[in-house]
mmCIF file of C-alpha atoms and ligand atoms in Angstrom:
data_model
loop_
_atom_site.group_PDB
_atom_site.id
_atom_site.type_symbol
_atom_site.label_atom_id
_atom_site.label_comp_id
_atom_site.label_asym_id
_atom_site.label_seq_id
_atom_site.Cartn_x
_atom_site.Cartn_y
_atom_site.Cartn_z
ATOM 1 C CA UNK A 9 78.916 59.252 92.924
ATOM 2 C CA UNK A 10 82.702 60.292 92.865
ATOM 3 C CA UNK A 11 84.875 57.394 93.827
ATOM 4 C CA UNK A 12 88.994 56.693 94.479
ATOM 5 C CA UNK A 13 90.575 54.447 91.943
ATOM 6 C CA UNK A 14 93.886 53.523 92.001
ATOM 7 C CA UNK A 15 94.948 52.248 88.268
ATOM 8 C CA UNK A 16 98.502 52.582 88.898
ATOM 9 C CA UNK A 17 99.968 49.566 90.414
ATOM 10 C CA UNK A 18 103.510 49.636 87.892
ATOM 11 C CA UNK A 19 104.390 52.438 90.081
ATOM 12 C CA UNK A 20 103.964 51.115 93.332
ATOM 13 C CA UNK A 21 100.982 49.053 95.478
ATOM 14 C CA UNK A 22 99.410 49.424 98.528
ATOM 15 C CA UNK A 23 100.769 47.210 101.396
ATOM 16 C CA UNK A 24 99.012 44.111 101.712
ATOM 17 C CA UNK A 25 97.587 43.471 105.207
ATOM 18 C CA UNK A 26 99.070 40.317 105.778
ATOM 19 C CA UNK A 27 102.176 42.088 104.979
ATOM 20 C CA UNK A 28 101.813 44.950 107.174
ATOM 21 C CA UNK A 29 100.702 42.225 110.262
ATOM 22 C CA UNK A 30 103.773 40.364 109.550
ATOM 23 C CA UNK A 31 105.731 43.471 110.108
ATOM 24 C CA UNK A 32 104.292 44.056 113.065
ATOM 25 C CA UNK A 33 104.928 41.700 114.348
ATOM 26 C CA UNK A 34 108.695 41.891 114.343
ATOM 27 C CA UNK A 35 108.876 45.925 114.789
ATOM 28 C CA UNK A 36 110.110 46.102 118.586
ATOM 29 C CA UNK A 37 113.269 42.651 117.664
ATOM 30 C CA UNK A 38 115.692 45.431 117.238
ATOM 31 C CA UNK A 39 118.962 43.788 117.118
ATOM 32 C CA UNK A 40 121.995 43.747 114.849
ATOM 33 C CA UNK A 41 121.725 40.744 112.973
ATOM 34 C CA UNK A 42 125.415 40.660 112.914
ATOM 35 C CA UNK A 43 125.391 40.943 116.784
ATOM 36 C CA UNK A 44 126.338 37.406 118.272
ATOM 37 C CA UNK A 45 124.334 37.858 121.676
ATOM 38 C CA UNK A 46 120.335 36.730 122.017
ATOM 39 C CA UNK A 47 119.192 40.218 120.789
ATOM 40 C CA UNK A 48 121.024 39.726 117.526
ATOM 41 C CA UNK A 49 121.035 36.315 116.614
ATOM 42 C CA UNK A 50 117.037 36.334 117.118
ATOM 43 C CA UNK A 51 116.895 38.799 114.972
ATOM 44 C CA UNK A 52 119.316 36.802 112.322
ATOM 45 C CA UNK A 53 117.024 33.890 112.436
ATOM 46 C CA UNK A 54 113.930 35.296 111.111
ATOM 47 C CA UNK A 55 115.849 36.972 108.637
ATOM 48 C CA UNK A 56 117.307 33.903 107.482
ATOM 49 C CA UNK A 57 113.914 32.959 107.298
ATOM 50 C CA UNK A 58 112.481 35.345 105.227
ATOM 51 C CA UNK A 59 115.973 35.038 102.824
ATOM 52 C CA UNK A 60 114.590 31.153 102.325
ATOM 53 C CA UNK A 61 111.345 32.729 101.798
ATOM 54 C CA UNK A 62 112.143 35.003 98.898
ATOM 55 C CA UNK A 63 115.010 32.643 97.186
ATOM 56 C CA UNK A 64 111.965 30.388 97.110
ATOM 57 C CA UNK A 65 110.128 32.879 95.340
ATOM 58 C CA UNK A 66 112.715 32.803 92.219
ATOM 59 C CA UNK A 67 113.430 29.418 92.921
ATOM 60 C CA UNK A 68 116.963 29.964 93.643
ATOM 61 C CA UNK A 69 119.364 28.963 97.282
ATOM 62 C CA UNK A 70 119.246 31.171 100.055
ATOM 63 C CA UNK A 71 123.016 31.865 99.700
ATOM 64 C CA UNK A 72 121.940 33.385 96.480
ATOM 65 C CA UNK A 73 119.994 36.331 97.434
ATOM 66 C CA UNK A 74 121.213 39.912 98.289
ATOM 67 C CA UNK A 75 119.039 42.159 100.001
ATOM 68 C CA UNK A 76 119.053 45.524 98.906
ATOM 69 C CA UNK A 77 117.365 48.967 99.025
ATOM 70 C CA UNK A 78 115.255 48.151 96.244
ATOM 71 C CA UNK A 79 114.807 47.194 92.448
ATOM 72 C CA UNK A 80 117.167 50.287 91.639
ATOM 73 C CA UNK A 81 119.831 49.476 93.997
ATOM 74 C CA UNK A 82 119.319 45.535 92.588
ATOM 75 C CA UNK A 83 120.069 46.938 88.787
ATOM 76 C CA UNK A 84 123.023 48.784 89.864
ATOM 77 C CA UNK A 85 124.187 46.244 91.499
ATOM 78 C CA UNK A 86 123.876 44.089 88.305
ATOM 79 C CA UNK A 87 125.577 46.095 86.167
ATOM 80 C CA UNK A 88 128.165 47.624 87.985
ATOM 81 C CA UNK A 89 129.367 44.403 90.139
ATOM 82 C CA UNK A 90 129.937 42.385 86.864
ATOM 83 C CA UNK A 91 131.102 45.254 85.341
ATOM 84 C CA UNK A 92 133.766 46.004 87.823
ATOM 85 C CA UNK A 93 134.557 42.589 88.344
ATOM 86 C CA UNK A 94 134.860 41.385 84.196
ATOM 87 C CA UNK A 95 136.329 44.443 83.471
ATOM 88 C CA UNK A 96 139.831 42.129 82.549
ATOM 89 C CA UNK A 97 137.430 40.102 80.278
ATOM 90 C CA UNK A 98 135.718 42.937 78.297
ATOM 91 C CA UNK A 99 134.313 45.952 78.723
ATOM 92 C CA UNK A 100 131.275 45.545 76.267
ATOM 93 C CA UNK A 101 127.969 45.591 77.758
ATOM 94 C CA UNK A 102 124.491 45.016 75.609
ATOM 95 C CA UNK A 103 121.126 46.183 77.375
ATOM 96 C CA UNK A 104 117.835 47.208 75.574
ATOM 97 C CA UNK A 105 116.481 51.046 74.335
ATOM 98 C CA UNK A 106 113.651 50.358 77.284
ATOM 99 C CA UNK A 107 114.844 48.872 80.186
ATOM 100 C CA UNK A 108 113.817 50.925 83.197
ATOM 101 C CA UNK A 109 116.072 54.191 83.679
ATOM 102 C CA UNK A 110 118.000 51.905 86.682
ATOM 103 C CA UNK A 111 119.594 49.943 84.116
ATOM 104 C CA UNK A 112 119.991 52.986 81.487
ATOM 105 C CA UNK A 113 121.579 55.324 84.020
ATOM 106 C CA UNK A 114 123.776 52.324 85.211
ATOM 107 C CA UNK A 115 125.099 51.265 81.787
ATOM 108 C CA UNK A 116 125.497 55.493 81.250
ATOM 109 C CA UNK A 117 127.650 55.810 83.999
ATOM 110 C CA UNK A 118 129.747 52.777 82.685
ATOM 111 C CA UNK A 119 130.478 54.323 79.683
ATOM 112 C CA UNK A 120 131.489 57.406 81.151
ATOM 113 C CA UNK A 121 134.327 54.851 82.757
ATOM 114 C CA UNK A 122 135.409 53.294 79.097
ATOM 115 C CA UNK A 123 132.676 50.421 78.791
ATOM 116 C CA UNK A 124 130.952 50.358 75.950
ATOM 117 C CA UNK A 125 127.127 50.130 75.727
ATOM 118 C CA UNK A 126 124.834 48.477 72.744
ATOM 119 C CA UNK A 127 121.091 49.207 73.560
ATOM 120 C CA UNK A 128 119.004 46.415 71.569
ATOM 121 C CA UNK A 129 115.951 47.970 69.756
ATOM 122 C CA UNK A 130 112.367 46.946 70.189
ATOM 123 C CA UNK A 131 109.848 45.384 67.233
ATOM 124 C CA UNK A 132 107.145 47.698 67.405
ATOM 125 C CA UNK A 133 105.280 45.063 69.777
ATOM 126 C CA UNK A 134 107.624 46.386 71.771
ATOM 127 C CA UNK A 135 109.885 43.079 71.559
ATOM 128 C CA UNK A 136 113.689 42.506 71.730
ATOM 129 C CA UNK A 137 114.135 40.311 68.664
ATOM 130 C CA UNK A 138 117.214 37.145 69.628
ATOM 131 C CA UNK A 139 118.390 37.594 66.397
ATOM 132 C CA UNK A 140 119.393 40.837 67.594
ATOM 133 C CA UNK A 141 120.488 39.780 70.416
ATOM 134 C CA UNK A 142 123.451 36.980 68.472
ATOM 135 C CA UNK A 143 124.163 39.952 65.953
ATOM 136 C CA UNK A 144 125.067 42.322 69.040
ATOM 137 C CA UNK A 145 127.413 39.981 70.870
ATOM 138 C CA UNK A 146 131.164 40.114 71.015
ATOM 139 C CA UNK A 147 134.113 38.566 71.716
ATOM 140 C CA UNK A 148 134.576 41.203 74.540
ATOM 141 C CA UNK A 149 130.353 41.333 75.554
ATOM 142 C CA UNK A 150 131.013 40.609 79.633
ATOM 143 C CA UNK A 151 126.898 41.573 80.501
ATOM 144 C CA UNK A 152 123.699 41.746 78.353
ATOM 145 C CA UNK A 153 120.502 43.095 80.529
ATOM 146 C CA UNK A 154 117.460 43.052 79.112
ATOM 147 C CA UNK A 155 114.349 43.516 81.491
ATOM 148 C CA UNK A 156 111.408 40.667 82.196
ATOM 149 C CA UNK A 157 108.668 42.623 81.354
ATOM 150 C CA UNK A 158 108.478 46.417 80.523
ATOM 151 C CA UNK A 159 106.685 48.582 83.247
ATOM 152 C CA UNK A 160 105.138 51.195 80.964
ATOM 153 C CA UNK A 161 103.615 48.894 78.420
ATOM 154 C CA UNK A 162 103.238 45.313 80.212
ATOM 155 C CA UNK A 163 105.100 43.670 76.993
ATOM 156 C CA UNK A 164 107.175 40.305 78.378
ATOM 157 C CA UNK A 165 110.568 39.937 76.282
ATOM 158 C CA UNK A 166 111.235 36.037 75.526
ATOM 159 C CA UNK A 167 114.178 36.300 78.474
ATOM 160 C CA UNK A 168 114.787 32.047 77.885
ATOM 161 C CA UNK A 169 115.435 32.564 74.703
ATOM 162 C CA UNK A 170 117.797 35.552 75.115
ATOM 163 C CA UNK A 171 119.519 34.123 77.968
ATOM 164 C CA UNK A 172 120.503 30.898 76.027
ATOM 165 C CA UNK A 173 122.039 32.485 73.185
ATOM 166 C CA UNK A 174 124.246 34.958 75.654
ATOM 167 C CA UNK A 175 124.804 31.644 77.635
ATOM 168 C CA UNK A 176 126.164 29.866 75.039
ATOM 169 C CA UNK A 177 128.841 32.634 74.147
ATOM 170 C CA UNK A 178 130.108 32.349 78.064
ATOM 171 C CA UNK A 179 128.304 36.196 78.307
ATOM 172 C CA UNK A 180 126.693 36.732 81.538
ATOM 173 C CA UNK A 181 122.620 37.469 81.470
ATOM 174 C CA UNK A 182 120.976 39.848 83.852
ATOM 175 C CA UNK A 183 117.222 40.770 84.172
ATOM 176 C CA UNK A 184 115.397 43.253 85.410
ATOM 177 C CA UNK A 185 112.461 41.021 86.633
ATOM 178 C CA UNK A 186 110.796 44.128 89.248
ATOM 179 C CA UNK A 187 107.317 43.886 87.133
ATOM 180 C CA UNK A 188 106.698 40.461 86.052
ATOM 181 C CA UNK A 189 107.334 39.616 90.406
ATOM 182 C CA UNK A 190 104.146 38.684 91.466
ATOM 183 C CA UNK A 191 102.456 38.484 88.378
ATOM 184 C CA UNK A 192 104.024 36.070 86.610
ATOM 185 C CA UNK A 193 105.770 32.767 87.909
ATOM 186 C CA UNK A 194 109.717 33.053 88.272
ATOM 187 C CA UNK A 195 112.303 30.110 88.345
ATOM 188 C CA UNK A 196 115.580 31.441 87.915
ATOM 189 C CA UNK A 197 116.298 28.130 86.149
ATOM 190 C CA UNK A 198 113.708 28.059 83.397
ATOM 191 C CA UNK A 199 114.803 31.304 82.670
ATOM 192 C CA UNK A 200 118.780 30.453 83.027
ATOM 193 C CA UNK A 201 118.959 33.521 83.867
ATOM 194 C CA UNK A 202 122.646 34.493 85.791
ATOM 195 C CA UNK A 203 121.493 37.478 87.520
ATOM 196 C CA UNK A 204 117.742 38.716 88.779
ATOM 197 C CA UNK A 205 116.468 42.274 90.156
ATOM 198 C CA UNK A 206 113.123 42.187 92.328
ATOM 199 C CA UNK A 207 111.341 45.190 94.541
ATOM 200 C CA UNK A 208 109.333 44.664 97.314
ATOM 201 C CA UNK A 209 106.937 47.618 96.993
ATOM 202 C CA UNK A 210 105.832 46.506 93.071
ATOM 203 C CA UNK A 211 104.557 43.163 95.042
ATOM 204 C CA UNK A 212 102.486 44.282 97.931
ATOM 205 C CA UNK A 213 105.500 44.672 100.086
ATOM 206 C CA UNK A 214 107.009 47.706 101.363
ATOM 207 C CA UNK A 215 109.017 50.136 99.457
ATOM 208 C CA UNK A 216 113.019 50.428 99.950
ATOM 209 C CA UNK A 217 113.798 46.923 100.058
ATOM 210 C CA UNK A 218 114.300 44.574 97.221
ATOM 211 C CA UNK A 219 117.236 41.692 96.319
ATOM 212 C CA UNK A 220 119.470 41.178 93.987
ATOM 213 C CA UNK A 221 119.757 37.398 92.804
ATOM 214 C CA UNK A 222 123.080 36.020 91.569
ATOM 215 C CA UNK A 223 123.742 32.519 90.386
ATOM 216 C CA UNK A 224 126.699 30.563 92.763
ATOM 217 C CA UNK A 225 130.003 30.760 91.632
ATOM 218 C CA UNK A 226 128.801 34.308 90.043
ATOM 219 C CA UNK A 227 132.175 36.659 90.822
ATOM 220 C CA UNK A 228 130.741 40.770 91.853
ATOM 221 C CA UNK A 229 132.014 43.724 92.726
ATOM 222 C CA UNK A 230 129.827 45.279 95.590
ATOM 223 C CA UNK A 231 128.882 48.646 95.643
ATOM 224 C CA UNK A 232 128.517 49.700 99.201
ATOM 225 C CA UNK A 233 131.516 48.818 101.299
ATOM 226 C CA UNK A 234 132.043 48.716 104.902
ATOM 227 C CA UNK A 235 131.143 45.339 107.388
ATOM 228 C CA UNK A 236 130.835 41.946 105.957
ATOM 229 C CA UNK A 237 126.977 41.884 105.635
ATOM 230 C CA UNK A 238 125.185 40.453 102.563
ATOM 231 C CA UNK A 239 128.359 37.719 102.142
ATOM 232 C CA UNK A 240 130.623 40.962 101.446
ATOM 233 C CA UNK A 241 128.443 42.156 98.666
ATOM 234 C CA UNK A 242 125.937 44.781 100.528
ATOM 235 C CA UNK A 243 127.695 46.404 103.397
ATOM 236 C CA UNK A 244 124.757 48.138 105.926
ATOM 237 C CA UNK A 245 122.736 46.903 108.605
ATOM 238 C CA UNK A 246 119.877 45.006 107.144
ATOM 239 C CA UNK A 247 116.626 46.690 106.798
ATOM 240 C CA UNK A 248 114.651 43.411 108.715
ATOM 241 C CA UNK A 249 111.481 44.910 109.382
ATOM 242 C CA UNK A 250 111.053 45.513 105.469
ATOM 243 C CA UNK A 251 113.096 42.031 104.867
ATOM 244 C CA UNK A 252 110.107 40.493 106.663
ATOM 245 C CA UNK A 253 107.376 42.340 105.186
ATOM 246 C CA UNK A 254 108.561 41.961 101.148
ATOM 247 C CA UNK A 255 109.229 37.752 102.209
ATOM 248 C CA UNK A 256 105.586 37.691 103.317
ATOM 249 C CA UNK A 257 104.419 39.893 100.281
ATOM 250 C CA UNK A 258 106.716 37.270 98.247
ATOM 251 C CA UNK A 259 104.992 34.140 99.736
ATOM 252 C CA UNK A 260 101.617 35.775 99.056
ATOM 253 C CA UNK A 261 102.221 36.874 95.955
ATOM 254 C CA UNK A 262 102.361 33.180 94.807
ATOM 255 C CA UNK A 263 99.011 32.098 96.447
ATOM 256 C CA UNK A 264 97.528 35.104 94.991
ATOM 257 C CA UNK A 265 98.843 34.883 91.609
ATOM 258 C CA UNK A 266 96.281 32.650 89.784
ATOM 259 C CA UNK A 267 92.994 34.611 91.262
ATOM 260 C CA UNK A 268 95.116 37.901 90.354
ATOM 261 C CA UNK A 269 95.853 37.046 86.976
ATOM 262 C CA UNK A 270 91.876 35.941 86.071
ATOM 263 C CA UNK A 271 90.447 38.961 87.633
ATOM 264 C CA UNK A 272 92.979 41.493 85.582
ATOM 265 C CA UNK A 273 91.550 39.222 82.070
ATOM 266 C CA UNK A 274 88.249 40.072 83.308
ATOM 267 C CA UNK A 275 88.934 43.646 83.951
ATOM 268 C CA UNK A 276 91.243 44.339 81.394
ATOM 269 C CA UNK A 277 88.978 43.187 78.771
ATOM 270 C CA UNK A 278 86.031 44.826 80.036
ATOM 271 C CA UNK A 279 87.874 47.956 80.009
ATOM 272 C CA UNK A 280 89.332 47.505 76.283
ATOM 273 C CA UNK A 281 85.438 46.765 75.202
ATOM 274 C CA UNK A 282 84.447 50.331 76.894
ATOM 275 C CA UNK A 283 86.845 51.920 75.693
ATOM 276 C CA UNK A 284 85.677 50.311 71.906
ATOM 277 C CA UNK A 285 82.346 51.656 72.827
ATOM 278 C CA UNK A 286 82.693 54.528 74.295
ATOM 279 C CA UNK A 287 86.375 56.737 72.668
ATOM 280 C CA UNK A 288 86.523 55.283 69.697
ATOM 281 C CA UNK A 289 90.381 56.860 68.245
ATOM 282 C CA UNK A 290 92.496 54.619 71.030
ATOM 283 C CA UNK A 291 95.582 52.254 70.488
ATOM 284 C CA UNK A 292 96.704 50.167 72.784
ATOM 285 C CA UNK A 293 100.782 50.301 72.630
ATOM 286 C CA UNK A 294 102.887 47.077 72.863
ATOM 287 C CA UNK A 295 102.113 43.077 72.079
ATOM 288 C CA UNK A 296 98.488 41.994 73.112
ATOM 289 C CA UNK A 297 99.672 38.532 73.545
ATOM 290 C CA UNK A 298 103.305 38.905 74.757
ATOM 291 C CA UNK A 299 102.011 40.796 77.772
ATOM 292 C CA UNK A 300 101.378 41.394 81.178
ATOM 293 C CA UNK A 301 97.546 41.244 82.317
ATOM 294 C CA UNK A 302 97.298 44.195 84.523
ATOM 295 C CA UNK A 303 99.051 46.330 82.565
ATOM 296 C CA UNK A 304 97.629 48.489 79.545
ATOM 297 C CA UNK A 305 98.931 51.260 77.687
ATOM 298 C CA UNK A 306 96.623 53.644 75.548
ATOM 299 C CA UNK A 307 97.176 56.162 73.319
ATOM 300 C CA UNK A 308 94.438 58.682 72.026
ATOM 301 C CA UNK A 309 95.973 60.391 68.922
ATOM 302 C CA UNK A 310 96.378 64.422 68.979
ATOM 303 C CA UNK A 311 95.806 64.002 72.618
ATOM 304 C CA UNK A 312 97.880 65.227 75.653
ATOM 305 C CA UNK A 313 98.187 62.597 77.661
ATOM 306 C CA UNK A 314 99.516 64.449 80.856
ATOM 307 C CA UNK A 315 96.100 66.572 80.586
ATOM 308 C CA UNK A 316 94.034 63.435 80.549
ATOM 309 C CA UNK A 317 96.208 61.999 83.826
ATOM 310 C CA UNK A 318 95.199 65.625 85.484
ATOM 311 C CA UNK A 319 91.679 65.566 84.082
ATOM 312 C CA UNK A 320 90.985 61.394 85.645
ATOM 313 C CA UNK A 321 92.652 62.849 88.868
ATOM 314 C CA UNK A 322 90.128 65.806 89.338
ATOM 315 C CA UNK A 323 87.881 62.572 88.617
ATOM 316 C CA UNK A 324 89.662 60.730 91.846
ATOM 317 C CA UNK A 325 91.117 58.063 88.966
ATOM 318 C CA UNK A 326 95.320 57.253 88.998
ATOM 319 C CA UNK A 327 96.812 56.475 86.360
ATOM 320 C CA UNK A 328 100.310 57.236 85.126
ATOM 321 C CA UNK A 329 101.795 59.071 81.850
ATOM 322 C CA UNK A 330 105.201 57.157 80.781
ATOM 323 C CA UNK A 331 107.318 56.064 83.905
ATOM 324 C CA UNK A 332 106.568 57.613 87.404
ATOM 325 C CA UNK A 333 110.339 58.792 87.366
ATOM 326 C CA UNK A 334 109.751 60.903 84.665
ATOM 327 C CA UNK A 335 106.308 62.207 84.935
ATOM 328 C CA UNK A 336 106.457 65.716 85.687
ATOM 329 C CA UNK A 337 108.758 66.168 83.004
ATOM 330 C CA UNK A 338 106.886 66.506 79.841
ATOM 331 C CA UNK A 339 109.446 64.600 77.561
ATOM 332 C CA UNK A 340 108.290 61.656 75.457
ATOM 333 C CA UNK A 341 108.476 57.883 77.226
ATOM 334 C CA UNK A 342 112.067 56.907 75.511
ATOM 335 C CA UNK A 343 110.052 53.200 75.674
ATOM 336 C CA UNK A 344 106.607 54.665 73.466
ATOM 337 C CA UNK A 345 109.704 56.346 71.280
ATOM 338 C CA UNK A 346 111.383 53.185 70.874
ATOM 339 C CA UNK A 347 108.418 51.014 69.874
ATOM 340 C CA UNK A 348 108.524 53.498 66.777
ATOM 341 C CA UNK A 349 105.585 55.677 67.906
ATOM 342 C CA UNK A 350 106.194 59.099 67.179
ATOM 343 C CA UNK A 351 106.797 61.494 69.733
ATOM 344 C CA UNK A 352 103.147 63.590 69.709
ATOM 345 C CA UNK A 353 102.003 59.625 70.109
ATOM 346 C CA UNK A 354 104.208 59.443 72.599
ATOM 347 C CA UNK A 355 102.905 62.220 73.949
ATOM 348 C CA UNK A 356 99.442 61.333 74.072
ATOM 349 C CA UNK A 357 99.702 58.098 76.115
ATOM 350 C CA UNK A 358 98.601 56.793 79.394
ATOM 351 C CA UNK A 359 99.135 53.890 81.393
ATOM 352 C CA UNK A 360 96.583 51.806 83.517
ATOM 353 C CA UNK A 361 98.545 49.399 85.313
ATOM 354 C CA UNK A 362 95.293 46.903 87.651
ATOM 355 C CA UNK A 363 96.333 45.446 90.703
ATOM 356 C CA UNK A 364 94.440 42.859 93.050
ATOM 357 C CA UNK A 365 92.356 45.215 94.907
ATOM 358 C CA UNK A 366 90.467 46.748 91.821
ATOM 359 C CA UNK A 367 86.695 46.261 90.844
ATOM 360 C CA UNK A 368 84.670 45.832 88.430
ATOM 361 C CA UNK A 369 82.757 48.944 89.555
ATOM 362 C CA UNK A 370 86.281 50.778 89.544
ATOM 363 C CA UNK A 371 86.331 50.018 85.542
ATOM 364 C CA UNK A 372 82.889 51.289 85.488
ATOM 365 C CA UNK A 373 83.704 54.455 87.164
ATOM 366 C CA UNK A 374 86.975 54.759 84.628
ATOM 367 C CA UNK A 375 84.781 54.438 81.539
ATOM 368 C CA UNK A 376 82.192 56.875 82.998
ATOM 369 C CA UNK A 377 84.645 60.105 83.741
ATOM 370 C CA UNK A 378 87.180 59.243 81.045
ATOM 371 C CA UNK A 379 84.672 60.127 77.479
ATOM 372 C CA UNK A 380 84.121 63.852 78.534
ATOM 373 C CA UNK A 381 87.555 64.416 79.067
ATOM 374 C CA UNK A 382 88.358 63.093 75.878
ATOM 375 C CA UNK A 383 85.498 64.743 73.966
ATOM 376 C CA UNK A 384 86.949 68.368 76.014
ATOM 377 C CA UNK A 385 90.211 67.744 74.817
ATOM 378 C CA UNK A 386 89.681 66.451 71.315
ATOM 379 C CA UNK A 387 87.245 69.744 71.350
ATOM 380 C CA UNK A 388 89.675 72.266 72.802
ATOM 381 C CA UNK A 389 92.783 70.676 69.964
ATOM 382 C CA UNK A 390 90.287 71.530 67.718
ATOM 383 C CA UNK A 391 89.612 75.222 68.862
ATOM 384 C CA UNK A 392 93.763 75.303 68.896
ATOM 385 C CA UNK A 393 94.134 73.791 65.437
ATOM 386 C CA UNK A 394 91.133 76.234 63.969
ATOM 387 C CA UNK A 395 92.304 79.245 65.644
ATOM 388 C CA UNK A 396 95.936 79.058 63.668
HETATM 389 C C1 PLP B 429 109.769 50.214 90.169
HETATM 390 C C2 PLP B 429 111.106 49.547 88.857
HETATM 391 C C3 PLP B 429 112.438 49.503 89.085
HETATM 392 C C4 PLP B 429 112.763 50.478 91.131
HETATM 393 O O1 PLP B 429 112.570 49.927 92.025
HETATM 394 P P1 PLP B 429 112.397 50.676 93.095
HETATM 395 O O2 PLP B 429 112.617 49.451 93.812
HETATM 396 O O3 PLP B 429 111.270 51.389 92.842
HETATM 397 O O4 PLP B 429 114.392 50.928 93.217
HETATM 398 C C5 PLP B 429 113.529 48.914 88.516
HETATM 399 N N1 PLP B 429 112.940 48.387 87.406
HETATM 400 C C6 PLP B 429 111.520 48.189 87.310
HETATM 401 C C7 PLP B 429 111.461 47.734 86.325
HETATM 402 C C8 PLP B 429 110.675 48.969 87.860
HETATM 403 O O5 PLP B 429 109.045 48.995 87.275
#
């Protein structure tokens, strides 16, 4: 029986029913939170209560939360905001080679503006080593930005250790926590970072809303200017209804985290065991120990990842290749290349990212439809080789 199976939760997640219910309850509250009349004040009260919930989710103060249009804007604001506020002190920024495009492209723009960017390599396991950061820091370094968990491989970075090194040198540390948020507990004090990005639609909240947390006292230049919203750090009337959903999604994530993690571990083990049994030739990319339990990046040597995805899609199964932002273009994933995979190996990989609503039956179905696709593609590539 054909099913529809969604295994692409690192690209986006469905809205949790509790989230759309919370949003539904406020859809008619149209007041502008900046207005002083009752219409505005009512919305303002709810907005600030949502801010408290989002702050609580990461162990921060509400006044340190800047609502943004998502993870991309939060990353842009962190890099441009710090770079422009601290340019008088230095013009050197450190990121890693495996960052999301939102950080990579922000850094690239800053280079065009005269900043210097060092891109740290990762190990074959996908880890950015603290000693590499130590070596890269310079007297003119003003910011380090390294992601907490990678969207393609799920690899978790030693953020507390990395941030401590930057801190001891008086350098600000930003982390893109978009993928780890909702999957592992986050506490900004324990991490010891100065800025942190999150996005609602990766944790069963609505699209188009996120937040940048900025430690109290850290100077930041706005990238959007206009009114004095978000304490003069992000102009524009707040996306109120989505923010209400975002806050509910954060509360829910905390309540669900342990149950979700147990489920991911069980499903992921089942999936790997099934692959071992039914598809001999495959490899899991990135560390198996330091990894988000919902994410499996799998290489099939000699095969084309895009062809596997199309084959799976025809059977109703949704998985990704590389990161969603680059699919369509058949370029190898910059993350897998940074891990040391050859272009061919990188092109032969798919990403399975599990979610809250996935079931054992979903995994069974995947394990039933994948092997024939792999066999078909193997036969095809053999024919091509023989024809040569
Ligand atoms: C999805 C994602 C982003 C971008 O977030 P949007 O809300 O889609 O703009 C940034 N970083 C990482 C690691 C992501 O996975």
